[in-house]
PDB file of C-alpha atoms in Angstrom:
ATOM      1  CA  UNK Z 407     -36.480 -26.223  26.999  1.00 51.00           C
ATOM      2  CA  UNK Z 408     -33.073 -25.109  28.247  1.00 49.00           C
ATOM      3  CA  UNK Z 409     -32.173 -25.789  31.813  1.00 54.00           C
ATOM      4  CA  UNK Z 410     -31.234 -22.953  34.109  1.00 53.00           C
ATOM      5  CA  UNK Z 411     -27.590 -24.033  34.032  1.00 53.00           C
ATOM      6  CA  UNK Z 412     -27.486 -23.972  30.216  1.00 54.00           C
ATOM      7  CA  UNK Z 413     -29.008 -20.464  30.137  1.00 53.00           C
ATOM      8  CA  UNK Z 414     -26.368 -19.165  32.575  1.00 54.00           C
ATOM      9  CA  UNK Z 415     -23.606 -20.799  30.535  1.00 51.00           C
ATOM     10  CA  UNK Z 416     -24.975 -19.296  27.307  1.00 54.00           C
ATOM     11  CA  UNK Z 417     -25.176 -15.860  28.931  1.00 54.00           C
ATOM     12  CA  UNK Z 418     -21.557 -16.103  30.192  1.00 53.00           C
ATOM     13  CA  UNK Z 419     -20.368 -17.287  26.767  1.00 51.00           C
ATOM     14  CA  UNK Z 420     -22.170 -14.339  25.163  1.00 51.00           C
ATOM     15  CA  UNK Z 421     -20.458 -11.877  27.539  1.00 50.00           C
ATOM     16  CA  UNK Z 422     -17.049 -13.365  26.747  1.00 51.00           C
ATOM     17  CA  UNK Z 423     -17.824 -13.070  23.033  1.00 49.00           C
ATOM     18  CA  UNK Z 424     -18.660  -9.362  23.405  1.00 40.00           C
ATOM     19  CA  UNK Z 425     -15.529  -8.771  25.503  1.00 45.00           C
ATOM     20  CA  UNK Z 426     -13.398 -10.505  22.891  1.00 43.00           C
ATOM     21  CA  UNK Z 427     -15.018  -8.490  20.098  1.00 38.00           C
ATOM     22  CA  UNK Z 428     -14.453  -5.223  21.987  1.00 37.00           C
ATOM     23  CA  UNK Z 429     -10.835  -6.212  22.679  1.00 43.00           C
ATOM     24  CA  UNK Z 430     -10.208  -6.892  18.994  1.00 36.00           C
ATOM     25  CA  UNK Z 431     -11.864  -3.582  18.016  1.00 39.00           C
ATOM     26  CA  UNK Z 432      -9.707  -1.726  20.565  1.00 38.00           C
ATOM     27  CA  UNK Z 433      -6.542  -3.371  19.233  1.00 38.00           C
ATOM     28  CA  UNK Z 434      -7.431  -2.431  15.651  1.00 38.00           C
ATOM     29  CA  UNK Z 435      -8.180   1.126  16.782  1.00 39.00           C
ATOM     30  CA  UNK Z 436      -4.753   1.433  18.402  1.00 35.00           C
ATOM     31  CA  UNK Z 437      -3.096  -0.026  15.316  1.00 36.00           C
ATOM     32  CA  UNK Z 438      -4.837   2.551  13.128  1.00 36.00           C
ATOM     33  CA  UNK Z 439      -3.388   5.351  15.273  1.00 36.00           C
ATOM     34  CA  UNK Z 440       0.152   3.952  15.150  1.00 33.00           C
ATOM     35  CA  UNK Z 441       2.336   5.197  12.264  1.00 38.00           C
ATOM     36  CA  UNK Z 442       3.316   2.518   9.766  1.00 36.00           C
ATOM     37  CA  UNK Z 443       6.850   3.854   9.521  1.00 37.00           C
ATOM     38  CA  UNK Z 444       9.057   5.257  12.223  1.00 37.00           C
ATOM     39  CA  UNK Z 445       9.682   8.974  12.021  1.00 50.00           C
ATOM     40  CA  UNK Z 446      13.213  10.091  11.303  1.00 57.00           C
ATOM     41  CA  UNK Z 447      15.265  11.177  14.254  1.00 68.00           C
ATOM     42  CA  UNK Z 448      18.182  13.593  14.302  1.00 81.00           C
ATOM     43  CA  UNK Z 449      21.653  12.106  14.152  1.00 94.00           C
ATOM     44  CA  UNK Z 450      24.593  13.940  15.668  1.00 96.00           C
ATOM     45  CA  UNK Z 451      28.317  13.745  16.185  1.00 96.00           C
ATOM     46  CA  UNK Z 452      30.098  13.344  19.467  1.00 94.00           C
ATOM     47  CA  UNK Z 453      30.410  16.769  21.046  1.00 93.00           C
ATOM     48  CA  UNK Z 454      27.140  18.113  19.661  1.00 97.00           C
ATOM     49  CA  UNK Z 455      24.763  19.330  22.349  1.00 94.00           C
ATOM     50  CA  UNK Z 456      27.394  20.675  24.727  1.00 94.00           C
ATOM     51  CA  UNK Z 457      26.632  24.367  24.065  1.00 96.00           C
ATOM     52  CA  UNK Z 458      23.490  26.393  24.867  1.00 97.00           C
ATOM     53  CA  UNK Z 459      20.494  25.783  22.530  1.00 97.00           C
ATOM     54  CA  UNK Z 460      22.092  22.747  20.893  1.00 97.00           C
ATOM     55  CA  UNK Z 461      19.725  19.797  20.961  1.00 96.00           C
ATOM     56  CA  UNK Z 462      16.686  22.064  20.534  1.00 97.00           C
ATOM     57  CA  UNK Z 463      14.673  22.737  17.396  1.00 97.00           C
ATOM     58  CA  UNK Z 464      14.523  26.443  16.456  1.00 98.00           C
ATOM     59  CA  UNK Z 465      10.914  26.800  17.651  1.00 97.00           C
ATOM     60  CA  UNK Z 466      11.915  25.406  21.067  1.00 97.00           C
ATOM     61  CA  UNK Z 467      14.465  28.161  21.712  1.00 97.00           C
ATOM     62  CA  UNK Z 468      13.940  31.640  23.111  1.00 97.00           C
ATOM     63  CA  UNK Z 469      14.788  32.894  19.599  1.00 97.00           C
ATOM     64  CA  UNK Z 470      11.749  31.252  17.987  1.00 97.00           C
ATOM     65  CA  UNK Z 471      10.494  33.513  15.202  1.00 96.00           C
ATOM     66  CA  UNK Z 472      13.683  35.591  15.057  1.00 97.00           C
ATOM     67  CA  UNK Z 473      15.818  33.411  12.762  1.00 98.00           C
ATOM     68  CA  UNK Z 474      16.703  34.954   9.414  1.00 98.00           C
ATOM     69  CA  UNK Z 475      18.928  34.276   6.421  1.00 98.00           C
ATOM     70  CA  UNK Z 476      22.128  36.250   7.020  1.00 98.00           C
ATOM     71  CA  UNK Z 477      24.593  37.647   4.503  1.00 97.00           C
ATOM     72  CA  UNK Z 478      26.562  34.426   4.097  1.00 97.00           C
ATOM     73  CA  UNK Z 479      29.327  34.785   1.470  1.00 96.00           C
ATOM     74  CA  UNK Z 480      27.898  33.228  -1.709  1.00 97.00           C
ATOM     75  CA  UNK Z 481      24.365  33.280  -0.270  1.00 98.00           C
ATOM     76  CA  UNK Z 482      22.377  31.641   2.512  1.00 98.00           C
ATOM     77  CA  UNK Z 483      20.262  29.709  -0.032  1.00 98.00           C
ATOM     78  CA  UNK Z 484      21.608  27.074  -2.406  1.00 98.00           C
ATOM     79  CA  UNK Z 485      19.868  24.709  -4.835  1.00 98.00           C
ATOM     80  CA  UNK Z 486      20.722  21.324  -6.291  1.00 98.00           C
ATOM     81  CA  UNK Z 487      18.928  19.001  -8.697  1.00 98.00           C
ATOM     82  CA  UNK Z 488      18.499  15.431  -7.509  1.00 97.00           C
ATOM     83  CA  UNK Z 489      16.081  12.679  -8.589  1.00 94.00           C
ATOM     84  CA  UNK Z 490      14.348  15.139 -10.924  1.00 96.00           C
ATOM     85  CA  UNK Z 491      13.727  17.704  -8.183  1.00 97.00           C
ATOM     86  CA  UNK Z 492      15.253  21.079  -7.509  1.00 98.00           C
ATOM     87  CA  UNK Z 493      16.025  20.933  -3.798  1.00 98.00           C
ATOM     88  CA  UNK Z 494      16.552  24.130  -1.833  1.00 98.00           C
ATOM     89  CA  UNK Z 495      19.019  24.345   1.057  1.00 98.00           C
ATOM     90  CA  UNK Z 496      18.570  27.293   3.429  1.00 98.00           C
ATOM     91  CA  UNK Z 497      20.779  28.501   6.255  1.00 98.00           C
ATOM     92  CA  UNK Z 498      19.099  30.407   9.112  1.00 98.00           C
ATOM     93  CA  UNK Z 499      20.735  32.316  11.957  1.00 98.00           C
ATOM     94  CA  UNK Z 500      19.780  34.134  15.147  1.00 98.00           C
ATOM     95  CA  UNK Z 501      22.397  36.174  17.029  1.00 97.00           C
ATOM     96  CA  UNK Z 502      20.892  35.014  20.335  1.00 97.00           C
ATOM     97  CA  UNK Z 503      20.733  31.247  19.719  1.00 98.00           C
ATOM     98  CA  UNK Z 504      22.774  30.055  16.724  1.00 98.00           C
ATOM     99  CA  UNK Z 505      21.850  28.569  13.368  1.00 98.00           C
ATOM    100  CA  UNK Z 506      20.074  25.692  11.631  1.00 98.00           C
ATOM    101  CA  UNK Z 507      19.739  24.216   8.141  1.00 98.00           C
ATOM    102  CA  UNK Z 508      16.522  23.505   6.243  1.00 98.00           C
ATOM    103  CA  UNK Z 509      15.913  21.639   2.976  1.00 98.00           C
ATOM    104  CA  UNK Z 510      12.755  21.891   0.872  1.00 98.00           C
ATOM    105  CA  UNK Z 511      11.328  19.847  -2.034  1.00 98.00           C
ATOM    106  CA  UNK Z 512      13.561  16.930  -1.073  1.00 98.00           C
ATOM    107  CA  UNK Z 513      12.811  13.206  -1.425  1.00 97.00           C
ATOM    108  CA  UNK Z 514      13.426  10.619   1.275  1.00 95.00           C
ATOM    109  CA  UNK Z 515      17.103   9.775   1.456  1.00 95.00           C
ATOM    110  CA  UNK Z 516      18.047  13.464   1.737  1.00 97.00           C
ATOM    111  CA  UNK Z 517      19.189  15.249   4.880  1.00 98.00           C
ATOM    112  CA  UNK Z 518      19.699  18.782   6.156  1.00 98.00           C
ATOM    113  CA  UNK Z 519      23.073  18.993   7.873  1.00 97.00           C
ATOM    114  CA  UNK Z 520      24.539  21.708  10.149  1.00 98.00           C
ATOM    115  CA  UNK Z 521      28.270  21.828  10.857  1.00 97.00           C
ATOM    116  CA  UNK Z 522      30.193  23.807  13.480  1.00 97.00           C
ATOM    117  CA  UNK Z 523      33.961  24.307  13.480  1.00 96.00           C
ATOM    118  CA  UNK Z 524      35.841  23.495  16.671  1.00 92.00           C
ATOM    119  CA  UNK Z 525      39.530  23.559  17.551  1.00 89.00           C
ATOM    120  CA  UNK Z 526      39.728  19.820  16.940  1.00 89.00           C
ATOM    121  CA  UNK Z 527      37.418  19.353  13.947  1.00 93.00           C
ATOM    122  CA  UNK Z 528      33.759  19.598  13.039  1.00 96.00           C
ATOM    123  CA  UNK Z 529      30.695  18.992  15.202  1.00 97.00           C
ATOM    124  CA  UNK Z 530      27.479  18.283  13.303  1.00 97.00           C
ATOM    125  CA  UNK Z 531      23.781  17.442  13.504  1.00 98.00           C
ATOM    126  CA  UNK Z 532      21.524  16.245  10.697  1.00 97.00           C
ATOM    127  CA  UNK Z 533      17.854  15.539  10.078  1.00 97.00           C
ATOM    128  CA  UNK Z 534      16.461  13.338   7.314  1.00 97.00           C
ATOM    129  CA  UNK Z 535      13.235  13.802   5.359  1.00 97.00           C
ATOM    130  CA  UNK Z 536      10.344  12.004   7.078  1.00 94.00           C
ATOM    131  CA  UNK Z 537       7.899   9.783   5.145  1.00 94.00           C
ATOM    132  CA  UNK Z 538       5.063  11.773   3.596  1.00 95.00           C
ATOM    133  CA  UNK Z 539       6.762  15.190   3.612  1.00 96.00           C
ATOM    134  CA  UNK Z 540       9.400  16.855   1.431  1.00 97.00           C
ATOM    135  CA  UNK Z 541      11.400  18.964   3.880  1.00 98.00           C
ATOM    136  CA  UNK Z 542      13.627  18.636   6.933  1.00 98.00           C
ATOM    137  CA  UNK Z 543      15.413  21.008   9.274  1.00 98.00           C
ATOM    138  CA  UNK Z 544      18.075  20.494  11.880  1.00 98.00           C
ATOM    139  CA  UNK Z 545      18.221  21.279  15.521  1.00 98.00           C
ATOM    140  CA  UNK Z 546      20.144  24.442  16.427  1.00 98.00           C
ATOM    141  CA  UNK Z 547      23.918  24.462  16.279  1.00 98.00           C
ATOM    142  CA  UNK Z 548      25.674  27.095  18.380  1.00 97.00           C
ATOM    143  CA  UNK Z 549      27.878  29.317  16.228  1.00 97.00           C
ATOM    144  CA  UNK Z 550      27.920  32.251  18.645  1.00 96.00           C
ATOM    145  CA  UNK Z 551      30.947  33.941  20.243  1.00 95.00           C
ATOM    146  CA  UNK Z 552      33.213  33.660  17.196  1.00 94.00           C
ATOM    147  CA  UNK Z 553      32.232  30.088  16.254  1.00 96.00           C
ATOM    148  CA  UNK Z 554      31.418  29.359  12.603  1.00 97.00           C
ATOM    149  CA  UNK Z 555      28.824  27.047  11.079  1.00 98.00           C
ATOM    150  CA  UNK Z 556      27.406  26.146   7.687  1.00 98.00           C
ATOM    151  CA  UNK Z 557      24.514  24.227   6.135  1.00 98.00           C
ATOM    152  CA  UNK Z 558      24.946  21.190   3.894  1.00 98.00           C
ATOM    153  CA  UNK Z 559      22.525  19.151   1.763  1.00 98.00           C
ATOM    154  CA  UNK Z 560      23.149  15.415   1.447  1.00 98.00           C
ATOM    155  CA  UNK Z 561      21.097  12.948  -0.601  1.00 98.00           C
ATOM    156  CA  UNK Z 562      21.962   9.258  -0.403  1.00 96.00           C
ATOM    157  CA  UNK Z 563      25.345  10.132   1.120  1.00 93.00           C
ATOM    158  CA  UNK Z 564      26.228  12.555  -1.698  1.00 97.00           C
ATOM    159  CA  UNK Z 565      27.089  16.143  -0.781  1.00 98.00           C
ATOM    160  CA  UNK Z 566      25.000  18.188  -3.228  1.00 98.00           C
ATOM    161  CA  UNK Z 567      25.129  21.762  -1.897  1.00 98.00           C
ATOM    162  CA  UNK Z 568      26.548  23.757   0.981  1.00 98.00           C
ATOM    163  CA  UNK Z 569      26.794  27.316   2.181  1.00 98.00           C
ATOM    164  CA  UNK Z 570      29.997  29.054   3.154  1.00 98.00           C
ATOM    165  CA  UNK Z 571      31.086  29.170   6.783  1.00 97.00           C
ATOM    166  CA  UNK Z 572      29.356  31.927   8.732  1.00 97.00           C
TER     167      UNK Z 572
END
């Protein structure tokens, strides 16, 4: 027969075992919710983000839903073949907010790139294709008030397609 002290010790050991088991289960649950790969983040040049709407995705602006493909000389849509895929580059514009670039059917290693001309050079923002999807689009670049911008498709640091300045 177990003494009273042994029963209390066994009970306490059992509680610690359950707490440890619950702690391990909680840790595994959190790990299951954590992505295995980091999501891509936009990359930008110095000087980007100084104008209104820059630094925002199109759906975060007051122009959400009003972007369209304008009459860019040579077309606002371009295609390129890379890694056996036909990738589509699209340039979108809103007269109230600016423009952005989108790529579709693109593998990882590709990026949508928006450029804006300035007096001293080019300001740009890009977005790479995230794991598990085949598209990417940039944050808005402000090409209002006489400024010009264009969309560019890069894959593994190769310029594959671009629109004209608009």
